Amino acid sequence: PLPILGSVPAFDPKAPGLSGSSLETSLCYFHRPGSLEAEAYRSLRTSFFVTLNEDQQTIQVTSPEPGDGKSTLVSNLAVAIAQSGKRVLLIDSDLRRPTIHTMFGLRRDIGVTEVLAGDIDLLTAAQPTVIDHLSVLTCGSLPSNPAEVLASSSYGDLIRNAEQEFDVVLIDTPPLLAVSDPCIVAQHTDGLVLVLR
């Protein structure tokens, strides 16, 4: 009985992009806004807003297996929502195999792990992107115990602080069938988008 938000056609993530951009070409919504895949993400954004209630602000994105395209989807969706005028924070909570920093050409060394440790505050750690209204909180340094780090009370505080500063918070998490991390994060979110390949 779960709603299907939409589908995105297979596309070449290495297709030509805008020259001089630090963003990976897999961010087709930015590089190729007139393409079929960008239109699919546009439709997904519409379905996203129609499906959500007003009080649903923080959405987790995961998939069953590695390689299903969850990080590509959440990144393109973040760009699409930000370009609609909403303030978006994309959080990389994949503390095992993070990719969001690479997609946006950002530094990875200061992020979720450092905020949870109290070394830096959320707004200082969140990096602005070339997309207006879109900020990214990268994963930070990779901990030896990712599940325990995400299970800390500090993680809930991080999400609550993010909700006060941004209109929409999107969280990228590891694959569901691989590790327990997504189940830990889920208790702090208002909903979950499952990406199926």
Coordinates of N, CA and C in Angstrom, one line a residue:
P1 N 0.8 -1.2 0.0 CA 0.0 0.0 0.0 C 0.8 1.3 0.0
L2 N 2.2 1.2 -0.2 CA 3.0 2.4 -0.1 C 2.9 3.1 -1.5
P3 N 3.0 4.5 -1.4 CA 2.9 5.3 -2.7 C 4.2 5.2 -3.5
I4 N 4.0 5.0 -4.8 CA 5.2 5.1 -5.7 C 5.3 6.6 -6.1
L5 N 6.4 7.2 -5.8 CA 6.6 8.6 -6.1 C 6.9 8.9 -7.6
G6 N 7.5 7.9 -8.2 CA 7.9 8.1 -9.6 C 9.0 7.2 -10.0
S7 N 9.5 7.3 -11.3 CA 10.6 6.5 -11.8 C 11.5 7.4 -12.6
V8 N 12.8 7.1 -12.5 CA 13.8 7.8 -13.2 C 14.4 6.9 -14.3
P9 N 14.5 7.2 -15.5 CA 15.0 6.4 -16.5 C 16.6 6.2 -16.3
A10 N 17.1 5.1 -16.8 CA 18.5 4.9 -16.7 C 19.2 5.9 -17.6
F11 N 20.3 6.5 -17.1 CA 21.0 7.5 -17.9 C 22.5 7.3 -17.6
D12 N 23.3 7.9 -18.5 CA 24.8 7.8 -18.4 C 25.2 8.9 -17.4
P13 N 25.7 8.5 -16.2 CA 26.2 9.4 -15.2 C 27.4 10.3 -15.7
K14 N 28.1 9.8 -16.7 CA 29.2 10.5 -17.2 C 28.9 11.3 -18.5
A15 N 27.6 11.5 -18.7 CA 27.3 12.4 -19.9 C 27.8 13.8 -19.7
P16 N 28.1 14.5 -20.8 CA 28.7 15.8 -20.7 C 27.9 16.7 -19.8
G17 N 28.6 17.5 -19.0 CA 28.0 18.5 -18.2 C 28.4 19.9 -18.5
L18 N 28.1 20.9 -17.7 CA 28.5 22.2 -17.9 C 30.0 22.4 -17.6
S19 N 30.7 23.0 -18.5 CA 32.1 23.1 -18.3 C 32.4 24.0 -17.2
G20 N 33.5 23.7 -16.4 CA 33.9 24.5 -15.3 C 33.2 24.3 -14.0
S21 N 32.2 23.4 -14.0 CA 31.4 23.1 -12.8 C 32.1 22.1 -11.9
S22 N 32.0 22.3 -10.6 CA 32.6 21.3 -9.7 C 31.6 20.2 -9.4
L23 N 30.4 20.3 -9.9 CA 29.4 19.3 -9.6 C 29.6 18.1 -10.6
E24 N 29.5 16.9 -10.1 CA 29.6 15.7 -11.0 C 28.4 15.7 -12.0
T25 N 28.7 15.1 -13.2 CA 27.7 15.2 -14.3 C 26.5 14.3 -14.0
S26 N 26.6 13.4 -12.9 CA 25.4 12.6 -12.6 C 24.3 13.5 -12.0
L27 N 24.7 14.7 -11.6 CA 23.6 15.7 -11.2 C 23.0 16.3 -12.4
C28 N 22.2 15.4 -13.1 CA 21.6 15.8 -14.4 C 20.6 16.9 -14.3
Y29 N 20.0 17.1 -13.1 CA 19.1 18.2 -12.9 C 19.7 19.5 -13.1
F30 N 21.0 19.6 -12.7 CA 21.8 20.8 -12.8 C 22.4 20.9 -14.2
H31 N 23.0 19.9 -14.7 CA 23.8 19.9 -15.9 C 22.9 19.9 -17.2
R32 N 21.8 19.1 -17.1 CA 21.0 18.9 -18.3 C 19.5 19.1 -17.9
P33 N 19.1 20.3 -17.6 CA 17.8 20.5 -17.1 C 16.7 20.2 -18.1
G34 N 17.0 20.1 -19.3 CA 16.0 19.8 -20.3 C 15.9 18.3 -20.7
S35 N 16.7 17.5 -20.0 CA 16.7 16.1 -20.4 C 15.5 15.3 -19.8
L36 N 15.3 14.1 -20.3 CA 14.3 13.2 -19.8 C 14.4 12.9 -18.3
E37 N 15.7 12.6 -17.9 CA 15.9 12.3 -16.5 C 15.7 13.5 -15.6
A38 N 16.0 14.7 -16.0 CA 15.8 15.9 -15.2 C 14.3 16.1 -15.1
E39 N 13.5 15.8 -16.1 CA 12.1 15.9 -16.1 C 11.5 14.9 -15.1
A40 N 12.1 13.7 -15.1 CA 11.7 12.7 -14.2 C 11.9 13.1 -12.7
Y41 N 13.0 13.8 -12.4 CA 13.3 14.3 -11.1 C 12.3 15.4 -10.7
R42 N 11.9 16.2 -11.8 CA 11.0 17.3 -11.6 C 9.6 16.7 -11.2
S43 N 9.2 15.6 -11.8 CA 8.0 14.9 -11.5 C 8.1 14.3 -10.1
L44 N 9.2 13.8 -9.8 CA 9.4 13.2 -8.4 C 9.3 14.3 -7.4
R45 N 9.8 15.4 -7.6 CA 9.7 16.6 -6.7 C 8.3 16.9 -6.4
T46 N 7.5 16.9 -7.5 CA 6.1 17.2 -7.4 C 5.4 16.2 -6.6
S47 N 5.6 14.9 -6.9 CA 5.0 13.8 -6.1 C 5.4 13.9 -4.6
F48 N 6.7 14.3 -4.4 CA 7.2 14.4 -3.1 C 6.4 15.4 -2.2
F49 N 6.1 16.5 -2.8 CA 5.4 17.5 -2.1 C 3.9 17.2 -1.9
V50 N 3.3 16.5 -2.9 CA 1.9 16.1 -2.8 C 1.7 15.1 -1.8
T51 N 2.7 14.1 -1.7 CA 2.6 13.0 -0.7 C 2.9 13.4 0.7
L52 N 3.8 14.4 0.9 CA 4.2 14.8 2.3 C 3.1 15.6 2.9
N53 N 3.0 15.4 4.3 CA 2.1 16.3 5.1 C 3.0 17.6 5.4
E54 N 2.3 18.6 5.9 CA 3.0 19.9 6.2 C 4.0 19.7 7.3
D55 N 3.8 18.7 8.2 CA 4.7 18.6 9.3 C 5.8 17.5 9.0
Q56 N 5.9 17.0 7.8 CA 6.9 16.1 7.4 C 8.0 16.9 6.7
Q57 N 9.1 17.1 7.4 CA 10.2 18.0 7.0 C 11.5 17.2 6.7
T58 N 11.7 16.1 7.4 CA 13.0 15.4 7.3 C 12.7 14.0 6.7
I59 N 13.4 13.8 5.6 CA 13.1 12.6 4.8 C 14.5 11.8 4.6
Q60 N 14.4 10.5 4.9 CA 15.6 9.7 4.7 C 15.5 9.0 3.4
V61 N 16.6 8.8 2.7 CA 16.6 8.1 1.4 C 17.6 6.9 1.6
T62 N 17.1 5.7 1.2 CA 18.0 4.5 1.3 C 17.6 3.6 0.1
S63 N 18.2 2.4 0.0 CA 17.9 1.4 -1.0 C 18.2 0.1 -0.4
P64 N 17.8 -1.0 -1.0 CA 18.1 -2.3 -0.5 C 19.6 -2.7 -0.6
E65 N 20.2 -2.4 -1.8 CA 21.6 -2.8 -2.1 C 22.4 -1.7 -2.5
P66 N 23.8 -1.8 -2.4 CA 24.7 -0.8 -2.9 C 24.5 -0.8 -4.5
G67 N 24.7 0.4 -5.0 CA 24.6 0.6 -6.5 C 23.2 0.8 -7.0
D68 N 22.2 0.9 -6.1 CA 20.8 1.1 -6.6 C 20.5 2.5 -7.0
G69 N 21.4 3.5 -6.7 CA 21.3 4.8 -7.2 C 20.7 5.8 -6.2
K70 N 20.7 5.4 -4.9 CA 20.1 6.3 -3.9 C 20.8 7.6 -3.7
S71 N 22.1 7.6 -3.7 CA 22.8 8.9 -3.6 C 22.6 9.8 -4.8
T72 N 22.6 9.2 -6.0 CA 22.3 10.0 -7.2 C 20.9 10.6 -7.1
L73 N 19.9 9.8 -6.6 CA 18.6 10.3 -6.5 C 18.4 11.4 -5.5
V74 N 19.0 11.2 -4.3 CA 18.8 12.2 -3.2 C 19.5 13.5 -3.6
S75 N 20.6 13.4 -4.3 CA 21.3 14.6 -4.7 C 20.6 15.4 -5.7
N76 N 20.0 14.7 -6.8 CA 19.3 15.4 -7.8 C 18.0 15.9 -7.2
L77 N 17.4 15.2 -6.3 CA 16.1 15.7 -5.6 C 16.4 16.9 -4.8
A78 N 17.5 16.9 -4.1 CA 17.9 18.1 -3.3 C 18.1 19.3 -4.2
V79 N 18.7 19.2 -5.4 CA 18.9 20.3 -6.3 C 17.5 20.7 -6.8
A80 N 16.7 19.8 -7.1 CA 15.3 20.2 -7.6 C 14.5 20.9 -6.6
I81 N 14.5 20.5 -5.4 CA 13.8 21.1 -4.3 C 14.3 22.5 -4.0
A82 N 15.7 22.6 -4.0 CA 16.3 23.9 -3.7 C 16.0 24.9 -4.8
Q83 N 15.9 24.4 -6.1 CA 15.6 25.3 -7.2 C 14.2 25.8 -7.2
S84 N 13.3 25.1 -6.4 CA 11.9 25.6 -6.2 C 11.8 26.7 -5.2
G85 N 13.0 27.0 -4.5 CA 13.0 28.1 -3.6 C 13.0 27.7 -2.1
K86 N 13.0 26.4 -1.8 CA 13.0 26.0 -0.4 C 14.5 25.9 0.0
R87 N 14.7 26.2 1.3 CA 16.1 26.0 1.9 C 16.2 24.5 2.2
V88 N 17.2 23.9 1.6 CA 17.4 22.4 1.7 C 18.8 22.2 2.4
L89 N 18.8 21.2 3.3 CA 20.1 20.7 3.8 C 20.1 19.2 3.4
L90 N 21.2 18.8 2.7 CA 21.4 17.4 2.4 C 22.5 16.9 3.3
I91 N 22.1 15.9 4.1 CA 23.0 15.3 5.1 C 23.5 13.9 4.6
D92 N 24.8 13.8 4.6 CA 25.4 12.5 4.2 C 25.6 11.7 5.5
S93 N 24.7 10.8 5.8 CA 24.8 9.9 7.0 C 25.3 8.5 6.7
D94 N 25.8 8.4 5.5 CA 26.5 7.1 5.1 C 27.9 7.3 5.6
L95 N 28.2 6.8 6.9 CA 29.5 6.9 7.5 C 30.4 5.8 7.1
R96 N 30.0 5.0 6.1 CA 30.8 3.9 5.7 C 31.4 4.1 4.3
R97 N 30.5 4.4 3.3 CA 31.0 4.6 1.9 C 30.3 5.9 1.4
P98 N 30.7 7.1 2.0 CA 30.1 8.3 1.6 C 30.4 8.7 0.1
T99 N 29.5 9.4 -0.5 CA 29.7 9.9 -1.9 C 29.2 11.3 -2.1
I100 N 28.4 11.8 -1.2 CA 27.8 13.1 -1.5 C 28.8 14.2 -1.7
H101 N 29.9 14.2 -0.9 CA 30.9 15.2 -1.0 C 31.5 15.2 -2.4
T102 N 31.7 14.0 -3.0 CA 32.3 13.9 -4.3 C 31.3 14.5 -5.4
M103 N 30.0 14.2 -5.2 CA 29.0 14.7 -6.2 C 29.0 16.2 -6.3
F104 N 29.2 16.8 -5.1 CA 29.1 18.3 -5.1 C 30.5 19.0 -5.1
G105 N 31.5 18.2 -5.1 CA 32.9 18.8 -5.1 C 33.2 19.5 -3.8
L106 N 32.9 18.9 -2.7 CA 33.1 19.6 -1.4 C 34.1 18.8 -0.6
R107 N 34.6 19.4 0.5 CA 35.6 18.8 1.4 C 34.8 17.8 2.3
R108 N 35.4 16.7 2.6 CA 34.7 15.7 3.4 C 35.1 15.7 4.9
D109 N 36.2 16.3 5.2 CA 36.8 16.1 6.5 C 36.1 16.8 7.7
I110 N 35.1 17.7 7.4 CA 34.4 18.3 8.5 C 32.9 18.1 8.2
G111 N 32.2 17.3 9.0 CA 30.8 17.0 8.7 C 30.1 16.4 9.9
V112 N 29.3 15.4 9.6 CA 28.4 14.8 10.6 C 29.2 14.4 11.9
T113 N 30.3 13.6 11.6 CA 31.1 13.1 12.8 C 31.6 14.2 13.7
E114 N 32.0 15.3 13.1 CA 32.6 16.4 13.9 C 31.5 17.1 14.7
V115 N 30.3 17.3 14.0 CA 29.2 17.9 14.7 C 28.7 17.1 15.9
L116 N 28.6 15.8 15.7 CA 28.2 14.9 16.8 C 29.2 14.9 17.9
A117 N 30.5 15.1 17.6 CA 31.5 15.1 18.7 C 31.6 16.4 19.4
G118 N 30.8 17.4 18.9 CA 30.8 18.7 19.5 C 32.0 19.6 19.1
D119 N 32.7 19.2 18.1 CA 33.9 20.0 17.6 C 33.5 21.2 16.8
I120 N 32.3 21.2 16.2 CA 31.9 22.3 15.4 C 30.3 22.3 15.4
D121 N 29.8 23.5 15.2 CA 28.3 23.5 15.1 C 27.8 23.3 13.7
L122 N 26.5 22.9 13.7 CA 25.9 22.5 12.4 C 26.0 23.6 11.3
L123 N 25.7 24.8 11.6 CA 25.7 25.8 10.5 C 27.1 26.1 10.0
T124 N 28.1 26.0 10.9 CA 29.5 26.2 10.4 C 29.9 25.0 9.6
A125 N 29.5 23.8 9.9 CA 29.9 22.6 9.2 C 29.2 22.4 7.9
A126 N 28.0 22.9 7.8 CA 27.2 22.7 6.6 C 27.8 23.7 5.5
Q127 N 28.1 23.1 4.4 CA 28.8 23.8 3.3 C 27.8 24.3 2.2
P128 N 27.8 25.6 1.9 CA 27.0 26.0 0.8 C 27.4 25.4 -0.6
T129 N 26.5 25.3 -1.5 CA 26.9 24.7 -2.8 C 26.7 25.8 -3.9
V130 N 27.0 25.5 -5.1 CA 26.7 26.5 -6.2 C 25.2 26.6 -6.5
I131 N 24.4 25.7 -5.9 CA 23.0 25.8 -6.1 C 22.4 26.7 -5.0
D132 N 21.7 27.7 -5.4 CA 21.1 28.6 -4.4 C 20.1 27.8 -3.5
H133 N 20.2 28.1 -2.2 CA 19.3 27.5 -1.2 C 19.7 26.1 -0.8
L134 N 20.8 25.5 -1.3 CA 21.2 24.1 -1.0 C 22.5 24.1 -0.3
S135 N 22.5 23.5 0.9 CA 23.7 23.3 1.7 C 23.9 21.8 1.9
V136 N 25.1 21.4 2.1 CA 25.4 20.0 2.3 C 26.2 19.8 3.6
L137 N 25.8 18.8 4.4 CA 26.6 18.4 5.6 C 27.2 17.1 5.2
T138 N 28.5 17.1 4.9 CA 29.2 15.9 4.5 C 29.3 14.9 5.7
C139 N 29.8 13.7 5.5 CA 29.9 12.7 6.5 C 31.0 13.1 7.6
G140 N 32.0 13.8 7.1 CA 33.1 14.1 8.0 C 34.1 12.9 8.1
S141 N 34.9 12.8 9.1 CA 35.9 11.7 9.2 C 35.1 10.4 9.4
L142 N 35.6 9.3 8.9 CA 34.9 8.0 9.0 C 35.2 7.4 10.4
P143 N 34.2 7.1 11.2 CA 34.4 6.5 12.5 C 34.6 5.0 12.4
S144 N 35.2 4.4 13.4 CA 35.4 3.0 13.4 C 34.1 2.3 13.8
N145 N 33.1 3.0 14.4 CA 31.9 2.5 14.9 C 30.7 3.3 14.4
P146 N 30.4 3.3 13.1 CA 29.3 4.1 12.5 C 28.0 4.0 13.2
A147 N 27.5 2.7 13.5 CA 26.2 2.5 14.0 C 26.1 3.2 15.4
E148 N 27.1 3.0 16.2 CA 27.1 3.6 17.6 C 27.1 5.1 17.5
V149 N 27.8 5.7 16.5 CA 27.9 7.2 16.4 C 26.5 7.7 16.0
L150 N 25.8 7.0 15.1 CA 24.5 7.4 14.7 C 23.4 7.2 15.8
A151 N 23.7 6.2 16.7 CA 22.8 5.9 17.8 C 22.9 6.9 18.9
S152 N 23.9 7.8 18.9 CA 24.1 8.7 20.0 C 23.0 9.7 20.1
S153 N 22.7 10.3 21.2 CA 21.7 11.3 21.4 C 22.0 12.6 20.6
S154 N 23.3 12.8 20.4 CA 23.7 14.0 19.6 C 23.1 14.0 18.2
Y155 N 22.9 12.8 17.6 CA 22.4 12.7 16.3 C 20.9 13.3 16.2
G156 N 20.1 12.9 17.2 CA 18.8 13.5 17.3 C 18.8 15.0 17.4
D157 N 19.8 15.5 18.2 CA 19.9 17.0 18.4 C 20.3 17.6 17.0
L158 N 21.2 17.0 16.3 CA 21.6 17.5 15.0 C 20.4 17.6 14.1
I159 N 19.5 16.6 14.0 CA 18.4 16.7 13.1 C 17.4 17.8 13.6
R160 N 17.2 17.9 14.9 CA 16.3 18.9 15.4 C 16.8 20.3 15.0
N161 N 18.1 20.5 15.2 CA 18.7 21.8 14.8 C 18.6 22.1 13.3
A162 N 18.7 21.0 12.5 CA 18.6 21.2 11.1 C 17.2 21.6 10.7
E163 N 16.2 21.0 11.4 CA 14.8 21.3 11.1 C 14.5 22.8 11.4
Q164 N 15.2 23.4 12.4 CA 14.9 24.8 12.7 C 15.5 25.7 11.7
E165 N 16.6 25.3 11.0 CA 17.3 26.2 10.1 C 16.9 26.0 8.6
F166 N 16.3 24.9 8.3 CA 16.0 24.6 6.9 C 14.6 24.2 6.7
D167 N 14.1 24.4 5.5 CA 12.7 24.0 5.1 C 12.6 22.5 4.9
V168 N 13.6 21.9 4.3 CA 13.6 20.4 4.0 C 15.0 19.9 4.3
V169 N 15.0 18.7 5.0 CA 16.2 18.0 5.4 C 16.2 16.7 4.7
L170 N 17.1 16.4 3.8 CA 17.2 15.1 3.2 C 18.4 14.4 3.7
I171 N 18.3 13.1 4.0 CA 19.4 12.3 4.7 C 19.7 11.1 3.8
D172 N 20.9 11.0 3.4 CA 21.4 9.8 2.6 C 22.0 8.8 3.6
T173 N 21.5 7.6 3.6 CA 22.0 6.6 4.5 C 22.4 5.3 3.7
P174 N 23.2 4.4 4.3 CA 23.6 3.2 3.6 C 22.5 2.3 3.2
P175 N 22.8 1.3 2.4 CA 21.7 0.3 2.0 C 21.1 -0.4 3.2
L176 N 19.8 -0.7 3.1 CA 19.1 -1.3 4.2 C 19.6 -2.8 4.5
L177 N 19.8 -3.5 3.4 CA 20.1 -4.9 3.6 C 21.6 -5.2 4.0
A178 N 22.4 -4.1 3.9 CA 23.8 -4.3 4.2 C 24.2 -4.0 5.7
V179 N 23.6 -3.0 6.3 CA 23.9 -2.6 7.7 C 22.7 -2.1 8.4
S180 N 22.8 -1.9 9.7 CA 21.7 -1.5 10.5 C 21.5 0.0 10.6
D181 N 22.5 0.8 10.0 CA 22.5 2.2 10.2 C 21.2 2.9 9.7
P182 N 20.6 2.5 8.6 CA 19.3 3.2 8.2 C 18.2 3.0 9.2
C183 N 18.1 1.9 9.9 CA 17.1 1.7 10.9 C 17.3 2.6 12.1
I184 N 18.6 2.9 12.4 CA 18.9 3.8 13.5 C 18.5 5.2 13.2
V185 N 18.8 5.6 12.0 CA 18.5 7.0 11.5 C 17.0 7.2 11.4
A186 N 16.3 6.2 11.0 CA 14.8 6.3 10.7 C 14.0 6.8 11.9
Q187 N 14.4 6.6 13.1 CA 13.6 7.1 14.3 C 13.6 8.6 14.4
H188 N 14.6 9.3 13.7 CA 14.7 10.7 13.7 C 14.0 11.4 12.5
T189 N 13.5 10.6 11.6 CA 12.9 11.2 10.4 C 11.4 11.1 10.3
D190 N 10.9 11.9 9.4 CA 9.4 11.9 9.2 C 8.9 11.0 8.1
G191 N 9.9 10.4 7.4 CA 9.5 9.5 6.3 C 10.7 8.9 5.6
L192 N 10.5 8.0 4.7 CA 11.6 7.3 4.1 C 11.3 7.1 2.6
V193 N 12.2 7.4 1.7 CA 12.1 7.1 0.3 C 13.0 5.9 0.0
L194 N 12.4 4.9 -0.5 CA 13.2 3.6 -0.8 C 13.4 3.6 -2.3
V195 N 14.7 3.6 -2.7 CA 15.1 3.6 -4.1 C 15.2 2.2 -4.6
L196 N 14.5 1.8 -5.6 CA 14.6 0.4 -6.1 C 15.1 0.5 -7.5
R197 N 16.1 -0.3 -7.8 CA 16.7 -0.3 -9.2 C 16.0 -1.3 -10.0

